Amino acid sequence: MEIYNISDAKKFMNNKKTVFVTGVTGQDGSHMVDYLLKNTDYTIFGGARRLSIKNHENIKHLETNSRFQLINFDLSDAHSISKTIEQIKPDYFINLAAQTFVGSSWDFPTQTWECNTTGVIHILEAIRQHKPSCRFYNAGSSEEYGNVAYTPQDENHPAKPRSPYGASKSAARQLVKVYRESYNLYAIQGLLFNHEGTRRGEEFVTRKITKAVARIKQALINFKTFDAVELGNVNTKRDWSDAEDFVDGIWRMLNQEEYRADLKNLPTGRLLLPGEIAKTDQQGLVGKIREYVLSSNETHTIKEFVELAFKHAGINGGWHGQGTVEEFSLVAKDVEKYEAVSSVLVKINPKFYRPAEVDLLWGNSNLVRKDLQWSPKTSFEQLVEKMVKNDLSLLGLTV
Ligand code: GDP
């Protein structure tokens, strides 16, 4: 797929509004682009590092779309960010690029901070200088809650991060707030609980499980031996949703006046310039926009995910043992059916334990459901089923 330098961007611009989305080779970025192409007539620029587009599976289908252009962009380079915003002057800037994997953040704490926090300062500064009316969204995470104080977690829950990743996102939230309040920027950071799907990377537990289920199913139906999938702590709980539902929530957060009754009758719907802030603080749109939680409002253990994933592949298993000797293995009927030599489907490997764990995440997204009429369309069970079916079909299998 062709990637352009920022100096070429002008030739793709027309009289339509522009949206710049970072992290477009990733799960959320690619879904965001698909959503915007479907629901707006805007021109979409996708930021990606030239190197990362080797891994462009998630945007391959956009290759011939004339409303989408890939731009060489690096969050670690303040100069390139500033030049990008100066040239394109986007109406929206949606930052979905990040070092997103919590587990790696202990191994790469500085890189995590540079990308997730310092990168955000670069964007905020460039927006302030070159396009203060640009609406900015930064990806926030339930990992900011960390060692949770109460359950379920809503917008008022304090930040108690447990990983370098959680700390980096928590600091970014404070920066976004400071810029919003100091310069009257429409700059927000949503509070997104775990969101998954068929474009999820294998470093996350959900996709690791569904890929393994497909691999094991393939072995079983061919009466071959297989290796069990090795997991870490399977007793933690997460609030999982479908990433496709969340990009809709992000777009609503960026266009709150279209949904919220209390914003509809403001004297001005337009954004304010820095000089106007003090005078209109009580009336302006920016002073009233909110950051929302997106979540399914349910929580499930990793174990439950495992059970459902195997079930949707037509494989029946059960848990035995405790702690590091716990296993999920085929029921006797299936051992017989598949003439299985080994019955162990999942085993525990402490190598996948984290130095500090977030035991429970459970969101309360009632506010966004009321204010912006957002709600998730895909249930937890439908999400697991969709991911398993996708991984089975990638191997040419059906249930
Ligand atoms: P996170 O919530 O953003 O950290 O998403 P992950 O999918 O990476 O992890 C979700 C939970 O699954 C965490 O509590 C992990 O400790 C737990 N987990 C258990 N085994 C594994 C594993 O093998 N890989 C990953 N990524 N997580 C695992």
Coordinates of C-alpha atoms and ligand atoms in Angstrom, one line a residue:
M1 CA 0.0 0.0 0.0
E2 CA 1.4 3.4 -0.9
I3 CA 2.3 5.8 1.9
Y4 CA 2.8 9.5 1.2
N5 CA 5.0 12.1 2.8
I6 CA 3.2 15.0 4.5
S7 CA 4.4 17.4 1.7
D8 CA 2.1 15.5 -0.7
A9 CA -1.0 15.7 1.5
K10 CA -2.3 18.9 -0.1
K11 CA -3.0 17.2 -3.4
F12 CA -5.6 14.9 -1.7
M13 CA -7.5 17.7 -0.1
N14 CA -10.8 19.1 -1.4
N15 CA -13.6 21.1 0.2
K16 CA -14.6 18.3 2.5
K17 CA -13.8 18.2 6.2
T18 CA -10.6 16.3 7.1
V19 CA -10.0 13.7 9.8
F20 CA -6.5 12.6 10.7
V21 CA -6.5 9.1 12.4
T22 CA -3.3 7.7 13.8
G23 CA -2.6 4.0 14.4
V24 CA -4.6 3.0 11.3
T25 CA -2.8 -0.3 10.9
G26 CA -4.1 -1.3 14.3
Q27 CA -7.5 -2.7 15.4
D28 CA -9.1 0.6 16.5
G29 CA -7.5 2.8 13.9
S30 CA -8.6 0.6 11.0
H31 CA -12.2 0.3 12.4
M32 CA -12.3 4.1 12.9
V33 CA -11.4 4.7 9.2
D34 CA -14.1 2.2 8.1
Y35 CA -16.7 3.9 10.3
L36 CA -15.8 7.4 9.0
L37 CA -15.9 6.2 5.4
K38 CA -19.3 4.7 5.9
N39 CA -20.9 7.5 8.1
T40 CA -19.4 10.7 6.8
D41 CA -18.2 12.2 3.4
Y42 CA -15.0 13.5 5.0
T43 CA -11.5 13.0 3.6
I44 CA -9.5 10.6 5.9
F45 CA -5.8 10.7 6.4
G46 CA -4.3 7.7 8.2
G47 CA -1.0 8.2 10.0
A48 CA 1.4 5.3 10.2
R49 CA 5.1 4.7 10.3
R50 CA 6.5 3.7 7.0
L51 CA 7.9 0.6 8.6
S52 CA 4.6 -0.5 10.3
I53 CA 2.7 -0.7 7.0
K54 CA 4.4 -3.9 6.1
N55 CA 1.9 -5.1 8.6
H56 CA -1.1 -3.7 6.8
E57 CA -3.6 -6.5 6.9
N58 CA -6.2 -4.4 8.6
I59 CA -6.2 -1.7 5.9
K60 CA -5.6 -3.8 2.8
H61 CA -9.2 -3.3 1.8
L62 CA -8.7 0.5 1.7
E63 CA -6.0 0.4 -0.9
T64 CA -8.2 1.7 -3.8
N65 CA -10.4 4.0 -1.7
S66 CA -9.9 7.6 -3.0
R67 CA -11.2 9.1 0.3
F68 CA -8.4 7.5 2.3
Q69 CA -4.7 8.4 2.2
L70 CA -1.8 7.0 4.2
I71 CA 0.7 9.5 5.5
N72 CA 4.1 8.7 6.9
F73 CA 3.8 9.8 10.6
D74 CA 5.7 9.1 13.8
L75 CA 4.4 10.0 17.2
S76 CA 8.0 10.2 18.6
D77 CA 8.8 13.1 16.2
A78 CA 7.5 16.5 17.3
H79 CA 8.6 18.2 14.1
S80 CA 6.7 15.7 11.9
I81 CA 3.6 16.0 14.1
S82 CA 3.7 19.8 13.9
K83 CA 4.2 19.8 10.1
T84 CA 1.4 17.3 9.6
I85 CA -1.1 19.5 11.5
E86 CA 0.1 22.7 9.9
Q87 CA -0.3 21.2 6.4
I88 CA -3.6 19.4 6.8
K89 CA -5.2 21.5 9.4
P90 CA -7.6 18.7 10.2
D91 CA -11.1 19.2 11.6
Y92 CA -10.6 16.1 13.7
F93 CA -7.5 14.4 15.0
I94 CA -8.1 10.9 16.4
N95 CA -5.1 9.5 18.2
L96 CA -5.3 5.7 18.3
A97 CA -1.6 5.0 18.0
A98 CA 0.0 3.9 21.2
Q99 CA 2.1 1.3 22.8
T100 CA -1.1 -0.6 23.7
F101 CA 0.1 -3.8 25.2
V102 CA 0.1 -3.6 29.0
G103 CA 2.4 -6.7 29.3
S104 CA 5.2 -5.1 27.3
S105 CA 5.0 -1.8 29.2
W106 CA 7.3 -3.2 31.9
D107 CA 9.9 -4.2 29.3
F108 CA 9.6 -0.9 27.4
P109 CA 8.6 1.7 30.0
T110 CA 10.3 4.6 28.4
Q111 CA 9.1 3.8 24.9
T112 CA 5.5 3.4 26.4
W113 CA 5.8 6.9 28.0
E114 CA 7.3 8.6 24.9
C115 CA 4.6 7.2 22.7
N116 CA 1.6 7.4 25.0
T117 CA 2.3 10.6 26.9
T118 CA 5.0 12.7 25.3
G119 CA 3.5 12.1 21.8
V120 CA 0.2 13.5 23.1
I121 CA 1.9 16.7 24.2
H122 CA 3.4 17.1 20.7
I123 CA -0.1 16.7 19.2
L124 CA -1.8 19.1 21.6
E125 CA 0.9 21.7 21.1
A126 CA 0.6 21.4 17.3
I127 CA -3.2 21.7 17.4
R128 CA -3.0 24.7 19.7
Q129 CA -0.6 26.5 17.4
H130 CA -1.9 25.5 13.9
K131 CA -5.6 24.5 14.2
P132 CA -7.1 25.3 17.6
S133 CA -10.6 24.5 16.3
C134 CA -9.5 20.9 15.6
R135 CA -11.3 18.3 17.7
F136 CA -8.9 16.0 19.4
Y137 CA -9.6 12.5 20.7
N138 CA -7.0 10.5 22.6
A139 CA -7.4 6.9 23.5
G140 CA -7.8 6.4 27.2
S141 CA -8.1 3.1 29.0
S142 CA -9.7 1.3 32.0
E143 CA -6.1 0.4 32.9
E144 CA -5.9 3.9 34.3
Y145 CA -8.2 2.6 37.1
G146 CA -5.8 -0.2 38.0
N147 CA -6.2 -1.2 41.6
V148 CA -9.9 -0.4 41.6
A149 CA -11.5 1.5 44.5
Y150 CA -15.1 0.5 43.7
T151 CA -17.1 -1.5 41.2
P152 CA -18.4 -1.0 38.6
Q153 CA -16.1 1.9 37.5
D154 CA -17.6 5.1 36.1
E155 CA -16.3 8.5 35.0
N156 CA -15.6 9.6 38.6
H157 CA -13.4 6.6 39.6
P158 CA -9.9 7.8 40.6
A159 CA -6.8 6.8 38.7
K160 CA -4.8 4.1 40.4
P161 CA -2.7 2.6 37.6
R162 CA -0.8 -0.6 38.1
S163 CA 1.5 -0.7 35.0
P164 CA 3.7 1.7 33.1
Y165 CA 1.0 1.6 30.4
G166 CA -1.8 2.7 32.9
A167 CA 0.5 5.4 34.3
S168 CA 1.2 6.7 30.8
K169 CA -2.5 7.0 29.9
S170 CA -3.3 8.5 33.2
A171 CA -0.7 11.3 32.7
A172 CA -1.9 11.8 29.1
R173 CA -5.5 12.3 30.5
Q174 CA -4.2 15.1 32.8
L175 CA -2.4 16.8 29.8
V176 CA -5.5 16.6 27.7
K177 CA -7.5 18.2 30.5
V178 CA -5.0 21.0 31.0
Y179 CA -4.9 21.8 27.4
R180 CA -8.7 21.7 27.1
E181 CA -9.1 24.1 30.1
S182 CA -6.1 26.3 29.3
Y183 CA -6.6 26.8 25.6
N184 CA -10.3 25.9 25.2
L185 CA -9.5 23.0 22.9
Y186 CA -12.1 20.4 22.2
A187 CA -9.7 17.8 23.5
I188 CA -10.9 14.7 25.2
Q189 CA -9.7 11.2 26.2
G190 CA -12.4 8.5 26.4
L191 CA -12.3 5.8 29.1
L192 CA -12.5 2.6 27.1
F193 CA -12.7 -0.8 28.7
N194 CA -11.3 -3.8 26.8
H195 CA -12.4 -4.0 23.2
E196 CA -11.6 -6.8 20.9
G197 CA -12.5 -8.4 17.6
T198 CA -11.2 -10.1 14.5
R199 CA -8.4 -7.5 14.0
R200 CA -7.0 -7.9 17.5
G201 CA -3.3 -8.6 17.8
E202 CA -2.3 -12.0 19.2
E203 CA -0.5 -10.4 22.2
F204 CA -3.9 -9.9 23.8
V205 CA -5.4 -12.8 25.6
T206 CA -8.7 -12.9 23.6
R207 CA -7.1 -13.4 20.2
K208 CA -4.4 -15.6 21.7
I209 CA -7.2 -17.9 22.8
T210 CA -9.4 -17.8 19.7
K211 CA -6.3 -18.5 17.4
A212 CA -5.3 -21.4 19.6
V213 CA -8.9 -22.8 19.6
A214 CA -8.8 -22.8 15.7
R215 CA -5.4 -24.5 15.7
I216 CA -6.5 -27.2 18.2
K217 CA -9.8 -27.8 16.3
Q218 CA -7.8 -28.3 13.1
A219 CA -5.6 -30.9 14.9
L220 CA -8.5 -32.7 16.5
I221 CA -10.6 -33.1 13.3
N222 CA -7.5 -34.5 11.6
F223 CA -6.8 -36.8 14.6
K224 CA -3.4 -35.1 15.1
T225 CA -1.6 -34.2 18.3
F226 CA -1.6 -30.6 19.5
D227 CA 0.1 -28.4 22.1
A228 CA -2.1 -26.9 24.8
V229 CA -2.3 -23.1 24.8
E230 CA -0.3 -21.6 27.7
L231 CA -1.9 -18.7 29.7
G232 CA -1.0 -16.7 32.8
N233 CA -3.6 -15.6 35.3
V234 CA -6.9 -16.9 34.2
N235 CA -8.9 -15.6 37.2
T236 CA -8.7 -11.9 36.3
K237 CA -11.9 -10.3 35.2
R238 CA -12.4 -8.0 32.2
D239 CA -15.2 -6.0 30.7
W240 CA -15.0 -6.9 27.0
S241 CA -16.8 -5.4 24.1
D242 CA -16.5 -5.3 20.3
A243 CA -14.1 -2.7 19.0
E244 CA -16.5 -1.8 16.2
D245 CA -19.1 -0.6 18.7
F246 CA -16.5 1.5 20.4
V247 CA -15.4 3.6 17.3
D248 CA -19.1 4.7 17.1
G249 CA -18.8 5.8 20.7
I250 CA -15.6 7.7 20.0
W251 CA -17.3 9.6 17.1
R252 CA -20.2 10.5 19.3
M253 CA -17.8 11.8 22.0
L254 CA -16.3 14.0 19.3
N255 CA -19.7 15.4 18.3
Q256 CA -21.5 15.8 21.6
E257 CA -23.6 18.7 20.6
E258 CA -25.5 16.6 18.1
Y259 CA -26.8 14.3 20.9
R260 CA -26.9 16.2 24.1
A261 CA -30.0 18.2 24.8
D262 CA -28.1 20.5 27.2
L263 CA -25.7 21.5 24.4
K264 CA -28.2 22.0 21.7
N265 CA -29.3 25.5 22.7
L266 CA -25.9 26.9 23.4
P267 CA -25.5 30.4 22.0
T268 CA -22.7 29.2 19.8
G269 CA -22.0 25.8 18.5
R270 CA -18.7 26.8 17.1
L271 CA -15.4 26.3 18.9
L272 CA -13.8 29.2 20.6
L273 CA -10.4 30.7 19.8
P274 CA -7.9 30.9 22.6
G275 CA -8.5 34.7 23.2
E276 CA -12.3 34.1 23.7
I277 CA -11.9 31.5 26.5
A278 CA -12.3 33.6 29.6
K279 CA -15.3 35.5 28.4
T280 CA -17.4 32.6 27.4
D281 CA -16.4 29.8 29.8
Q282 CA -20.0 29.4 31.0
Q283 CA -21.5 29.4 27.5
G284 CA -19.1 27.7 25.2
L285 CA -19.3 24.2 23.9
V286 CA -15.8 23.3 25.1
G287 CA -16.4 24.1 28.7
K288 CA -19.2 21.6 28.7
I289 CA -18.0 18.6 26.8
R290 CA -17.4 15.4 28.8
E291 CA -15.2 12.4 28.7
Y292 CA -17.2 9.1 28.8
V293 CA -16.7 5.5 29.8
L294 CA -17.4 3.0 27.1
S295 CA -18.0 -0.5 28.4
S296 CA -20.3 -3.5 28.2
N297 CA -21.3 -3.2 31.8
E298 CA -20.5 -6.9 32.4
T299 CA -17.4 -8.6 33.7
H300 CA -16.1 -12.1 32.9
T301 CA -13.1 -14.1 33.9
I302 CA -10.4 -15.2 31.4
K303 CA -11.7 -18.7 32.2
E304 CA -15.2 -17.9 31.0
F305 CA -13.7 -16.6 27.7
V306 CA -11.8 -19.9 27.3
E307 CA -14.9 -22.0 28.0
L308 CA -17.0 -20.1 25.5
A309 CA -14.3 -20.0 22.8
F310 CA -13.9 -23.8 22.9
K311 CA -17.7 -24.2 23.0
H312 CA -18.2 -22.1 19.9
A313 CA -15.7 -24.4 18.1
G314 CA -17.7 -27.4 19.1
I315 CA -15.1 -28.6 21.6
N316 CA -16.2 -29.5 25.2
G317 CA -13.8 -29.0 28.0
G318 CA -13.6 -28.6 31.8
W319 CA -11.3 -27.1 34.4
H320 CA -9.3 -29.2 36.8
G321 CA -6.8 -28.4 39.5
Q322 CA -5.8 -25.0 41.0
G323 CA -3.2 -22.3 40.6
T324 CA -0.3 -23.1 38.4
V325 CA -1.4 -26.7 37.9
E326 CA -4.9 -25.7 36.7
E327 CA -5.8 -27.1 33.3
F328 CA -8.7 -27.0 30.9
S329 CA -9.1 -30.4 29.3
L330 CA -11.3 -32.3 26.9
V331 CA -14.3 -34.1 28.4
A332 CA -14.1 -37.9 28.1
K333 CA -16.7 -38.0 25.4
D334 CA -14.6 -35.7 23.2
V335 CA -11.3 -37.6 24.0
E336 CA -13.1 -40.6 22.5
K337 CA -14.6 -38.8 19.6
Y338 CA -11.3 -37.2 18.4
E339 CA -9.2 -40.2 19.5
A340 CA -7.1 -37.6 21.3
V341 CA -3.7 -38.6 22.7
S342 CA -3.5 -35.5 24.9
S343 CA -6.6 -34.0 26.4
V344 CA -5.1 -30.8 27.8
L345 CA -6.4 -27.7 25.9
V346 CA -5.2 -25.0 28.2
K347 CA -2.4 -25.0 30.8
I348 CA -0.9 -22.3 33.1
N349 CA 2.5 -21.0 32.5
P350 CA 3.7 -18.4 35.2
K351 CA 5.8 -16.8 32.5
F352 CA 2.6 -15.0 31.4
Y353 CA 1.9 -13.6 34.9
R354 CA 2.4 -9.9 35.2
P355 CA 4.6 -8.1 37.8
A356 CA 1.5 -6.3 39.0
E357 CA -2.0 -7.4 38.0
V358 CA -5.3 -5.6 37.6
D359 CA -7.7 -8.2 39.0
L360 CA -11.0 -6.8 38.1
L361 CA -12.3 -4.3 35.5
W362 CA -16.0 -3.7 35.3
G363 CA -17.3 -0.6 33.6
N364 CA -20.4 1.5 34.1
S365 CA -21.2 3.3 30.9
N366 CA -24.7 4.5 31.8
L367 CA -23.8 8.1 31.3
V368 CA -22.8 7.8 27.7
R369 CA -25.9 5.6 27.1
K370 CA -28.1 8.4 28.4
D371 CA -26.3 11.5 27.0
L372 CA -25.1 10.3 23.6
Q373 CA -27.6 7.4 23.1
W374 CA -24.7 5.0 22.6
S375 CA -24.9 1.3 23.4
P376 CA -22.9 -1.7 22.4
K377 CA -24.6 -3.9 19.8
T378 CA -22.5 -7.1 20.2
S379 CA -22.8 -9.1 23.4
F380 CA -19.9 -10.8 25.1
E381 CA -21.0 -14.2 23.8
Q382 CA -21.5 -12.9 20.3
L383 CA -18.0 -11.3 20.4
V384 CA -16.4 -14.6 21.4
E385 CA -18.3 -16.5 18.7
K386 CA -17.4 -14.0 16.0
M387 CA -13.7 -14.2 16.9
V388 CA -13.7 -18.0 17.0
K389 CA -15.6 -18.3 13.7
N390 CA -13.1 -15.8 12.1
D391 CA -10.1 -17.8 13.2
L392 CA -11.6 -21.1 12.2
S393 CA -12.4 -19.6 8.7
L394 CA -8.8 -18.4 8.4
L395 CA -7.8 -22.0 8.6
G396 CA -10.6 -23.0 6.2
L397 CA -12.7 -24.5 8.9
T398 CA -16.3 -24.2 10.1
V399 CA -17.8 -25.2 13.4
Ligands
GDP1 P1 -5.3 -5.9 29.1 O1 -6.5 -5.9 30.0 O2 -5.3 -4.6 28.3 O3 -4.0 -6.1 29.8 O4 -5.5 -7.0 28.0 P2 -4.9 -8.5 27.9 O5 -5.7 -9.2 26.9 O6 -3.4 -8.3 27.5 O7 -4.9 -9.1 29.3 C1 -6.2 -9.4 29.9 C2 -6.0 -10.2 31.2 O8 -5.6 -11.5 30.8 C3 -4.8 -9.8 32.1 O9 -5.3 -9.9 33.4 C4 -3.7 -10.8 31.9 O10 -2.9 -11.0 33.0 C5 -4.6 -12.0 31.6 N1 -3.8 -13.1 30.9 C6 -3.7 -14.4 31.3 N2 -3.0 -15.1 30.4 C7 -2.6 -14.2 29.5 C8 -1.8 -14.3 28.3 O11 -1.3 -15.4 28.0 N3 -1.6 -13.2 27.5 C9 -2.2 -12.0 27.9 N4 -2.0 -10.9 27.1 N5 -2.9 -11.9 29.0 C10 -3.1 -12.9 29.7

